[in-house]
């Protein structure tokens, strides 16, 4: 497999509005990111992914863009962005931006024009359809609404939106739209950014004729439609191939088979992808399922394309709450999940706050929540006559606000995030969980991440090593090897709150090994020989290394 800088990178995701507020208005901002760059650098990461900060009415926290080439007031100014870019590069890091081109805001000038009349030159830039039998053009639903179709009184047609009413989808069939997007991408790349995280990129192509779905609730019909690969190959030819970028596509509903089509190095589309077989389809840890997913992706992409590893982001509840144990074993399980993500094949992503073991949140009332996906769903279900409290409870675990609460810098009233009133409440556990505390404690989750990330720089086995699962028989133990050239790493993970014994395979027993890293005190960190079995403590993680 070819080497590349981005394959060796660790990405840190900055959800800037919840990161650090530099001016006391309660909203994080780009200047706040600049002020915290030394902190990010201290962790050792290579790339920063910044969520959208473009001009936006902010109905979906910046994913509803009204001007791709301006900065939203809350985030700062273009001058601040330029300084941020320079400061990131000066620290030898890179930055990728969110590219949100499946849809715009309904306040984007293009949509306002498109909507103004049926004969407007930009009418065809969006997807407009006549009513069918006096109703909606088909029976689909959207991510955030019961229907993806909204009626426009003035021009008597429906427009299409995969997400909220305020997020009309662009019509990628229209060549002018594509040209304009490519020009915009070049503008940002020419400024010096290092790549893109491409929002719901497999939604760009729509199915011919918009036929009714058999199961309208299963919205996979929005994704992976014919034509998508032509667009991405065109985007590559017209833009990406001229720059040394990294691209990661957000690709819901993708499987290893369809995923390869996006990242196969010979196809010249994207570098890497996020699939959602875990985040969208595994609400709590189900280790046999997780192993099967890892295996299938490893087999599917091996030697041909590159994967990503993540368990949370701004759309998904914090990993220690969902997949670890955020109570008794918070630190142990946070370190265990980190050990896993940093040693499975693919690029590891760290979502801000993960490195100090921030947890999900449970506010008292729907009024404390801001997430449009959650609020719309709540409204939809309550309108059907369901009990409001029951609906509320059912939405808590997966609310996107779980991961959007302010970064916990210290134990102050607003966790050191702002001197004003934060746009969303701070997690009450800021007293115990915060950066100040983490930096003081040599055993903190933070320093464990720092070690893992530093290891990646010295250890190509973490990046390029072959993967083999040695734990198929175990329900809650995950043990695998990565092997590269003459070196093998054996990763042992106890995903349970009980002691568990693992029996080594014959070929491992007696090997001289040393322990590279572990999340419990490693009494025998020096050289030793593998015994026939090992007893792992609750949420214990260890890595052993041996050479041929
Ligand atoms: C992606 C984003 C999410 C947003 C949606 C619509 O899934 O990550 O935050 O709401 O796209 O743009
Ligand atoms: Ca601010």
Coordinates of C-alpha atoms and ligand atoms in Angstrom, one line a residue:
X1 CA 0.0 0.0 0.0
X2 CA 1.3 3.5 -0.9
X3 CA 2.3 5.7 1.9
X4 CA 0.8 9.1 2.3
X5 CA 0.9 11.9 5.0
X6 CA -2.8 11.7 5.7
X7 CA -2.7 7.9 6.3
X8 CA -0.3 8.6 9.1
X9 CA -2.3 11.4 10.6
X10 CA -4.5 11.7 13.7
X11 CA -7.4 14.2 13.3
X12 CA -8.8 16.4 16.1
X13 CA -12.3 17.6 15.5
X14 CA -13.1 21.1 16.7
X15 CA -16.7 21.9 17.0
X16 CA -15.8 25.5 17.4
X17 CA -19.1 26.9 18.8
X18 CA -18.6 24.7 21.8
X19 CA -14.8 24.9 22.1
X20 CA -13.8 28.3 23.5
X21 CA -15.5 31.6 23.5
X22 CA -13.0 34.5 23.2
X23 CA -15.4 37.4 23.6
X24 CA -18.0 36.4 26.2
X25 CA -21.1 36.2 23.9
X26 CA -21.6 32.6 25.0
X27 CA -20.6 31.1 21.6
X28 CA -17.2 29.6 20.8
X29 CA -15.4 31.3 17.9
X30 CA -12.4 31.1 15.6
X31 CA -10.4 33.4 17.8
X32 CA -11.1 31.0 20.7
X33 CA -9.7 28.2 18.5
X34 CA -6.5 30.2 17.9
X35 CA -6.1 30.8 21.7
X36 CA -6.3 27.0 22.3
X37 CA -4.0 25.8 19.5
X38 CA -1.2 25.2 21.8
X39 CA -3.4 22.9 23.8
X40 CA -4.4 21.0 20.6
X41 CA -0.8 20.8 19.6
X42 CA 0.2 19.4 23.0
X43 CA -1.9 16.4 22.2
X44 CA 0.3 15.7 19.2
X45 CA -2.4 15.6 16.5
X46 CA -1.6 16.4 12.9
X47 CA -4.9 17.7 11.4
X48 CA -7.7 19.8 12.7
X49 CA -11.2 19.3 11.3
X50 CA -13.3 22.5 11.7
X51 CA -17.0 22.2 11.6
X52 CA -18.8 24.8 9.3
X53 CA -18.2 28.4 10.2
X54 CA -19.6 29.9 6.9
X55 CA -22.4 32.5 6.9
X56 CA -25.5 30.8 8.0
X57 CA -28.9 31.4 9.7
X58 CA -27.7 28.6 11.9
X59 CA -30.9 26.5 12.0
X60 CA -28.7 23.4 11.9
X61 CA -25.6 24.7 13.6
X62 CA -23.9 25.9 10.4
X63 CA -24.9 23.1 8.1
X64 CA -27.3 25.5 6.5
X65 CA -25.0 27.8 4.6
X66 CA -26.1 31.1 3.1
X67 CA -22.7 32.1 1.7
X68 CA -19.9 29.7 1.2
X69 CA -17.3 32.4 1.0
X70 CA -18.1 34.4 4.1
X71 CA -17.7 33.7 7.8
X72 CA -20.7 33.7 10.1
X73 CA -20.6 36.6 12.6
X74 CA -20.7 34.3 15.6
X75 CA -17.5 32.6 14.4
X76 CA -15.6 35.8 13.6
X77 CA -14.3 37.3 10.3
X78 CA -12.3 36.1 7.3
X79 CA -9.3 37.9 8.7
X80 CA -9.6 35.8 11.9
X81 CA -9.8 32.7 9.8
X82 CA -6.7 33.7 7.8
X83 CA -4.8 34.1 11.1
X84 CA -6.1 30.8 12.3
X85 CA -4.9 29.0 9.2
X86 CA -1.5 30.6 9.5
X87 CA -1.2 29.7 13.2
X88 CA -2.2 26.1 12.5
X89 CA 0.4 25.8 9.8
X90 CA 3.0 27.5 11.9
X91 CA 2.5 24.8 14.4
X92 CA 3.0 22.1 11.7
X93 CA -0.6 21.0 11.7
X94 CA -3.0 21.0 8.9
X95 CA -6.7 21.9 8.7
X96 CA -9.6 20.5 6.8
X97 CA -12.9 22.2 6.5
X98 CA -16.5 21.0 6.2
X99 CA -17.8 20.9 2.6
X100 CA -21.6 21.0 2.8
X101 CA -22.7 20.9 -0.8
X102 CA -25.7 18.6 -0.8
X103 CA -27.8 21.5 0.3
X104 CA -27.6 25.2 1.2
X105 CA -29.7 27.4 3.5
X106 CA -33.1 28.5 2.2
X107 CA -31.6 32.0 2.8
X108 CA -28.8 31.5 0.3
X109 CA -29.0 34.0 -2.5
X110 CA -29.1 31.1 -5.0
X111 CA -32.2 29.7 -3.4
X112 CA -33.9 33.1 -3.0
X113 CA -33.5 33.5 -6.7
X114 CA -34.5 30.0 -7.5
X115 CA -37.6 30.4 -5.5
X116 CA -38.5 33.8 -7.0
X117 CA -40.1 32.4 -10.2
X118 CA -40.3 29.3 -12.3
X119 CA -38.4 31.1 -15.1
X120 CA -35.6 32.4 -13.0
X121 CA -32.1 31.4 -14.3
X122 CA -31.4 29.5 -11.0
X123 CA -34.7 27.7 -10.8
X124 CA -33.0 24.5 -11.9
X125 CA -30.2 24.9 -9.3
X126 CA -32.5 23.2 -6.8
X127 CA -35.0 20.4 -7.1
X128 CA -38.6 21.6 -7.9
X129 CA -41.5 19.3 -8.6
X130 CA -45.2 19.7 -9.4
X131 CA -47.7 18.2 -7.0
X132 CA -48.7 14.6 -7.8
X133 CA -52.4 13.8 -7.5
X134 CA -52.9 17.0 -5.5
X135 CA -50.2 16.0 -3.0
X136 CA -46.4 15.4 -2.5
X137 CA -44.3 14.1 -5.3
X138 CA -43.5 10.9 -3.4
X139 CA -43.9 9.1 -0.1
X140 CA -40.4 9.7 1.3
X141 CA -39.3 11.2 4.6
X142 CA -36.3 13.4 5.3
X143 CA -33.7 13.1 8.0
X144 CA -35.3 15.9 10.1
X145 CA -38.9 16.1 8.9
X146 CA -41.8 13.8 8.0
X147 CA -41.5 14.7 4.4
X148 CA -38.6 16.0 2.2
X149 CA -41.0 18.1 0.2
X150 CA -42.1 21.7 1.0
X151 CA -44.7 23.5 -0.9
X152 CA -43.9 27.0 -2.2
X153 CA -47.2 28.9 -2.5
X154 CA -45.9 31.6 -4.8
X155 CA -44.7 29.3 -7.6
X156 CA -46.9 26.4 -6.8
X157 CA -44.3 23.7 -6.7
X158 CA -42.6 21.6 -4.1
X159 CA -38.9 21.8 -3.4
X160 CA -36.8 18.9 -2.0
X161 CA -34.8 18.8 1.2
X162 CA -33.0 15.7 2.6
X163 CA -32.8 17.5 5.9
X164 CA -34.8 20.5 7.4
X165 CA -37.2 22.6 5.5
X166 CA -34.6 25.4 5.7
X167 CA -32.0 23.2 3.9
X168 CA -33.0 22.8 0.3
X169 CA -31.0 20.3 -1.7
X170 CA -28.9 21.5 -4.7
X171 CA -29.5 20.0 -8.0
X172 CA -26.2 18.3 -8.9
X173 CA -27.5 17.4 -12.4
X174 CA -27.2 21.1 -13.2
X175 CA -23.7 21.7 -14.6
X176 CA -23.6 25.3 -13.5
X177 CA -24.2 24.3 -9.9
X178 CA -21.3 21.8 -10.1
X179 CA -19.0 24.4 -11.7
X180 CA -19.8 27.0 -9.1
X181 CA -19.1 24.5 -6.3
X182 CA -15.8 23.5 -7.8
X183 CA -14.8 27.2 -8.1
X184 CA -15.7 27.7 -4.5
X185 CA -13.6 24.7 -3.4
X186 CA -10.6 26.0 -5.4
X187 CA -11.0 29.3 -3.6
X188 CA -10.6 27.7 -0.2
X189 CA -7.8 25.4 -1.4
X190 CA -5.9 28.3 -2.9
X191 CA -6.2 30.1 0.5
X192 CA -4.1 27.1 1.7
X193 CA -6.5 24.8 3.5
X194 CA -5.5 21.1 3.4
X195 CA -8.6 19.3 2.5
X196 CA -12.3 18.7 3.2
X197 CA -14.6 16.6 5.3
X198 CA -17.5 16.2 2.9
X199 CA -20.9 16.4 4.5
X200 CA -23.3 13.6 3.4
X201 CA -21.4 13.4 0.2
X202 CA -23.2 10.3 -1.1
X203 CA -26.5 12.1 -1.1
X204 CA -25.6 14.4 -4.1
X205 CA -27.2 12.2 -6.8
X206 CA -30.9 11.6 -6.6
X207 CA -32.8 8.6 -8.1
X208 CA -34.2 9.2 -11.5
X209 CA -37.9 10.0 -11.3
X210 CA -38.1 10.0 -7.4
X211 CA -40.2 6.8 -7.2
X212 CA -42.2 6.0 -4.1
X213 CA -40.3 3.9 -1.5
X214 CA -41.5 0.5 -0.3
X215 CA -40.5 1.4 3.3
X216 CA -40.5 5.2 3.5
X217 CA -39.1 5.2 7.0
X218 CA -35.9 3.6 5.9
X219 CA -34.3 6.6 4.3
X220 CA -31.4 4.8 2.6
X221 CA -33.1 5.7 -0.7
X222 CA -31.6 9.2 -0.2
X223 CA -28.1 7.8 -0.6
X224 CA -25.8 6.1 -3.1
X225 CA -27.8 6.8 -6.2
X226 CA -26.6 6.3 -9.8
X227 CA -24.4 9.2 -10.9
X228 CA -22.7 9.8 -7.6
X229 CA -19.4 8.4 -8.7
X230 CA -19.4 10.5 -11.9
X231 CA -19.8 13.6 -9.7
X232 CA -17.0 12.7 -7.4
X233 CA -14.7 11.7 -10.2
X234 CA -15.4 15.0 -11.9
X235 CA -14.8 16.9 -8.6
X236 CA -11.5 15.1 -8.4
X237 CA -10.5 16.0 -12.0
X238 CA -11.7 19.6 -11.7
X239 CA -10.4 20.4 -8.3
X240 CA -8.8 17.8 -6.0
X241 CA -6.1 16.3 -8.2
X242 CA -4.3 19.7 -8.4
X243 CA -3.8 19.9 -4.6
X244 CA -2.1 17.8 -2.0
X245 CA -5.2 17.5 0.1
X246 CA -6.9 14.9 2.2
X247 CA -10.6 14.2 1.8
X248 CA -12.9 12.3 4.0
X249 CA -16.5 11.6 2.9
X250 CA -19.3 11.3 5.3
X251 CA -21.1 8.4 3.7
X252 CA -24.3 7.2 5.5
X253 CA -25.6 3.7 4.7
X254 CA -22.4 2.6 3.0
X255 CA -21.2 -1.0 3.2
X256 CA -17.7 -2.2 2.6
X257 CA -18.7 -3.2 -1.0
X258 CA -20.1 0.2 -1.9
X259 CA -17.5 2.0 0.3
X260 CA -14.7 0.7 -1.8
X261 CA -16.1 2.6 -4.8
X262 CA -15.5 5.9 -3.0
X263 CA -12.0 5.3 -1.7
X264 CA -10.4 2.8 -4.1
X265 CA -7.1 4.5 -4.9
X266 CA -7.5 3.6 -8.6
X267 CA -10.8 5.3 -8.9
X268 CA -9.7 8.8 -7.9
X269 CA -12.6 9.9 -5.8
X270 CA -12.0 10.4 -2.1
X271 CA -9.1 9.4 0.2
X272 CA -11.1 8.1 3.1
X273 CA -14.6 7.8 4.5
X274 CA -16.8 7.7 7.6
X275 CA -19.2 4.8 7.5
X276 CA -22.0 4.6 10.0
X277 CA -22.4 0.9 10.7
X278 CA -21.3 1.6 14.3
X279 CA -22.5 5.1 15.1
X280 CA -25.9 4.7 13.4
X281 CA -26.5 1.1 13.9
X282 CA -25.0 0.1 17.2
X283 CA -26.5 2.2 20.0
X284 CA -24.5 0.5 22.8
X285 CA -21.4 -1.7 22.6
X286 CA -22.1 -5.1 21.0
X287 CA -18.6 -6.4 20.6
X288 CA -19.3 -9.4 18.4
X289 CA -21.0 -7.1 16.0
X290 CA -18.3 -4.5 16.2
X291 CA -15.6 -7.1 15.4
X292 CA -17.6 -8.3 12.4
X293 CA -17.9 -4.7 11.2
X294 CA -14.1 -4.2 11.6
X295 CA -13.4 -7.5 9.8
X296 CA -15.7 -6.7 6.9
X297 CA -14.2 -3.3 6.3
X298 CA -10.7 -4.6 6.7
X299 CA -11.3 -7.3 4.1
X300 CA -13.2 -4.9 1.8
X301 CA -10.7 -2.1 1.7
X302 CA -7.4 -3.9 2.3
X303 CA -4.6 -2.7 0.1
X304 CA -7.1 -0.6 -2.0
X305 CA -8.6 2.1 0.1
X306 CA -8.3 3.8 3.5
X307 CA -10.7 3.8 6.4
X308 CA -11.4 6.1 9.4
X309 CA -11.9 5.1 13.0
X310 CA -14.2 7.1 15.2
X311 CA -17.0 6.4 17.8
X312 CA -18.3 9.9 18.3
X313 CA -18.5 13.3 16.7
X314 CA -20.8 16.3 16.9
X315 CA -23.7 14.1 15.7
X316 CA -23.1 11.2 18.0
X317 CA -23.2 10.8 21.8
X318 CA -19.8 10.7 23.5
X319 CA -18.1 7.4 23.2
X320 CA -17.4 6.8 26.9
X321 CA -21.1 7.1 27.6
X322 CA -22.3 5.0 24.7
X323 CA -19.6 2.4 24.4
X324 CA -17.6 2.5 27.6
X325 CA -18.7 3.0 31.2
X326 CA -19.0 6.7 32.2
X327 CA -19.3 5.9 35.9
X328 CA -17.0 3.6 37.8
X329 CA -14.6 2.9 35.0
X330 CA -14.7 6.2 33.1
X331 CA -11.0 6.7 32.9
X332 CA -10.2 3.0 32.2
X333 CA -12.9 2.7 29.5
X334 CA -12.0 6.0 27.9
X335 CA -8.4 4.8 27.6
X336 CA -9.5 1.4 26.4
X337 CA -11.6 2.9 23.6
X338 CA -8.7 5.2 22.7
X339 CA -6.3 2.2 22.5
X340 CA -8.7 0.5 20.2
X341 CA -9.4 3.4 17.9
X342 CA -5.7 4.2 17.6
X343 CA -4.7 0.6 16.8
X344 CA -7.4 -0.5 14.4
X345 CA -6.7 0.0 10.7
X346 CA -7.6 3.5 9.5
X347 CA -7.2 7.1 10.6
X348 CA -8.2 7.9 14.2
X349 CA -10.4 10.9 14.9
X350 CA -10.5 12.5 18.3
X351 CA -13.6 14.6 19.0
X352 CA -12.9 17.6 21.2
X353 CA -13.3 16.6 24.9
X354 CA -12.9 12.9 24.2
X355 CA -9.3 13.3 25.3
X356 CA -10.4 14.2 28.8
X357 CA -13.2 11.6 28.9
X358 CA -16.1 14.0 28.6
X359 CA -19.4 12.3 28.9
X360 CA -22.9 12.6 27.5
X361 CA -25.4 14.8 29.3
X362 CA -29.0 14.5 30.6
X363 CA -30.8 17.8 30.9
X364 CA -34.2 18.0 32.6
X365 CA -36.4 19.3 29.9
X366 CA -36.7 19.5 26.1
X367 CA -36.3 23.2 26.5
X368 CA -32.6 22.7 27.5
X369 CA -31.9 21.1 24.1
X370 CA -30.9 22.9 20.9
X371 CA -30.5 20.0 18.4
X372 CA -32.9 20.5 15.5
X373 CA -33.0 16.7 14.8
X374 CA -34.1 16.0 18.4
X375 CA -36.5 18.9 18.6
X376 CA -38.2 18.1 15.3
X377 CA -38.5 14.5 16.2
X378 CA -39.9 15.4 19.6
X379 CA -42.5 17.6 18.0
X380 CA -43.4 15.0 15.4
X381 CA -43.9 12.2 17.9
X382 CA -45.9 14.4 20.4
X383 CA -48.2 15.5 17.6
X384 CA -49.0 11.9 16.9
X385 CA -50.4 11.8 20.5
X386 CA -47.6 10.1 22.3
X387 CA -46.8 10.9 25.9
X388 CA -44.3 13.9 25.9
X389 CA -42.2 12.6 28.8
X390 CA -41.9 9.2 27.2
X391 CA -40.8 10.7 23.9
X392 CA -38.3 12.9 25.7
X393 CA -36.8 10.0 27.5
X394 CA -36.5 8.0 24.3
X395 CA -34.5 10.7 22.6
X396 CA -32.0 11.3 25.4
X397 CA -29.3 8.7 24.7
X398 CA -28.8 9.7 21.1
X399 CA -29.5 13.5 21.2
X400 CA -26.8 15.2 19.3
X401 CA -26.5 17.7 22.1
X402 CA -24.8 15.0 24.2
X403 CA -21.6 15.8 22.4
X404 CA -22.2 19.5 21.8
X405 CA -22.0 20.8 25.4
X406 CA -19.2 23.2 26.0
X407 CA -15.6 22.0 26.3
X408 CA -14.7 21.7 30.0
X409 CA -11.5 23.7 30.5
X410 CA -11.8 24.1 34.2
X411 CA -14.1 23.7 37.2
X412 CA -15.5 27.3 37.0
X413 CA -19.1 28.1 36.7
X414 CA -19.2 27.8 32.9
X415 CA -16.3 25.4 32.8
X416 CA -14.0 28.1 31.6
X417 CA -15.7 28.0 28.2
X418 CA -17.2 31.5 28.4
X419 CA -17.5 34.5 30.7
X420 CA -21.0 34.9 29.5
X421 CA -24.0 32.6 29.2
X422 CA -23.2 29.6 27.0
X423 CA -25.5 28.9 24.0
X424 CA -26.0 25.4 25.5
X425 CA -25.7 24.4 29.1
X426 CA -22.4 23.1 30.5
X427 CA -22.3 19.5 31.7
X428 CA -22.7 19.6 35.5
X429 CA -19.7 17.1 35.8
X430 CA -17.2 19.9 34.8
X431 CA -16.0 19.8 38.5
X432 CA -14.5 16.4 38.1
X433 CA -13.9 16.4 34.3
X434 CA -11.9 19.3 32.9
X435 CA -8.7 20.1 31.1
X436 CA -7.0 21.8 34.0
X437 CA -7.4 18.7 36.1
X438 CA -6.3 16.4 33.3
X439 CA -3.1 18.4 32.7
X440 CA -2.2 18.2 36.4
X441 CA -2.5 14.4 36.6
X442 CA 0.2 12.4 34.9
X443 CA -2.2 9.4 34.7
X444 CA -4.9 11.3 33.0
X445 CA -6.8 10.3 29.9
X446 CA -5.2 13.3 28.2
X447 CA -1.6 12.0 28.7
X448 CA -2.7 8.5 27.6
X449 CA -3.9 10.0 24.3
X450 CA -0.7 12.0 24.0
X451 CA 1.3 8.7 24.3
X452 CA -0.8 6.9 21.8
X453 CA -0.5 9.7 19.3
X454 CA 3.2 9.9 19.8
X455 CA 3.5 6.2 19.2
X456 CA 1.9 6.5 15.8
X457 CA 4.8 8.8 14.8
X458 CA 7.4 6.2 15.6
X459 CA 5.5 3.0 14.8
X460 CA 4.5 2.3 11.2
X461 CA 2.9 -0.9 12.5
X462 CA 0.0 1.2 13.8
X463 CA -0.6 2.7 10.4
X464 CA 0.3 0.1 7.9
X465 CA 0.2 -3.2 9.9
X466 CA -1.9 -6.1 8.7
X467 CA -4.8 -6.9 11.0
X468 CA -5.9 -10.2 12.5
X469 CA -8.7 -10.8 15.0
X470 CA -7.6 -13.5 17.6
X471 CA -10.8 -13.3 19.8
X472 CA -13.7 -14.5 17.7
X473 CA -14.7 -16.9 20.5
X474 CA -15.0 -14.2 23.1
X475 CA -18.0 -12.1 23.7
X476 CA -16.5 -9.1 25.6
X477 CA -12.8 -9.5 24.9
X478 CA -11.2 -8.0 21.8
X479 CA -7.7 -9.2 21.0
X480 CA -6.0 -8.6 17.6
X481 CA -2.7 -8.2 16.1
X482 CA -1.2 -5.7 13.7
X483 CA 1.9 -6.8 11.9
X484 CA 4.3 -4.8 9.7
X485 CA 7.7 -5.9 8.4
X486 CA 9.2 -7.9 11.3
X487 CA 7.1 -6.4 14.1
X488 CA 3.9 -7.6 15.6
X489 CA 1.6 -5.8 18.1
X490 CA -0.9 -7.7 20.1
X491 CA -3.7 -5.6 21.4
X492 CA -5.7 -6.9 24.3
X493 CA -9.0 -5.1 25.3
X494 CA -11.4 -6.2 28.0
X495 CA -14.7 -4.5 27.2
X496 CA -16.4 -5.4 30.4
X497 CA -16.5 -4.4 34.1
X498 CA -15.3 -7.9 35.2
X499 CA -11.9 -9.6 35.3
X500 CA -11.6 -11.8 32.3
X501 CA -9.1 -14.4 31.3
X502 CA -7.8 -14.7 27.7
X503 CA -6.0 -17.8 26.5
X504 CA -3.3 -17.1 24.0
X505 CA -3.1 -19.0 20.8
X506 CA -0.3 -21.7 20.6
X507 CA 1.8 -19.5 18.3
X508 CA 1.9 -16.7 20.8
X509 CA 2.8 -18.6 24.0
X510 CA 6.3 -18.2 25.1
X511 CA 7.1 -15.3 22.9
X512 CA 9.4 -12.7 24.3
X513 CA 7.4 -9.5 24.4
X514 CA 7.3 -6.1 26.0
X515 CA 4.4 -4.0 27.0
X516 CA 4.2 -0.9 24.9
X517 CA 1.3 0.8 26.7
X518 CA -1.5 -0.1 29.1
X519 CA -4.2 1.6 31.1
X520 CA -3.4 -0.1 34.4
X521 CA -0.2 0.0 36.3
X522 CA 2.1 -2.2 34.3
X523 CA 4.2 -3.9 36.9
X524 CA 6.1 -6.0 34.4
X525 CA 6.5 -3.4 31.7
X526 CA 9.9 -4.8 30.9
X527 CA 10.7 -7.8 28.8
X528 CA 8.8 -11.1 29.6
X529 CA 7.5 -14.2 27.9
X530 CA 3.9 -14.7 27.2
X531 CA 2.2 -17.2 29.5
X532 CA -0.5 -19.5 28.3
X533 CA -3.1 -17.0 29.4
X534 CA -3.6 -13.6 30.9
X535 CA -6.1 -12.2 33.4
X536 CA -7.4 -8.7 32.3
X537 CA -8.9 -6.3 34.8
X538 CA -12.2 -4.4 34.1
X539 CA -11.7 -2.3 30.9
X540 CA -8.1 -3.2 30.9
X541 CA -6.2 -2.4 27.6
X542 CA -2.6 -3.5 26.8
X543 CA -0.4 -3.6 23.9
X544 CA 2.4 -6.2 23.6
X545 CA 5.1 -6.1 21.0
X546 CA 7.3 -8.8 19.6
X547 CA 9.7 -9.1 16.7
X548 CA 10.3 -12.0 14.5
Ligands
LIG1 C1 -24.2 15.9 8.5 C2 -23.7 16.7 9.7 C3 -24.8 17.1 10.5 C4 -25.8 17.9 9.7 C5 -26.2 17.1 8.4 C6 -26.9 18.0 7.5 O1 -24.7 14.6 9.0 O2 -22.7 16.1 10.3 O3 -24.5 17.8 11.7 O4 -27.0 18.1 10.5 O5 -25.1 16.6 7.8 O6 -26.0 18.9 6.9
LIG2 CA1 -17.8 34.2 21.0

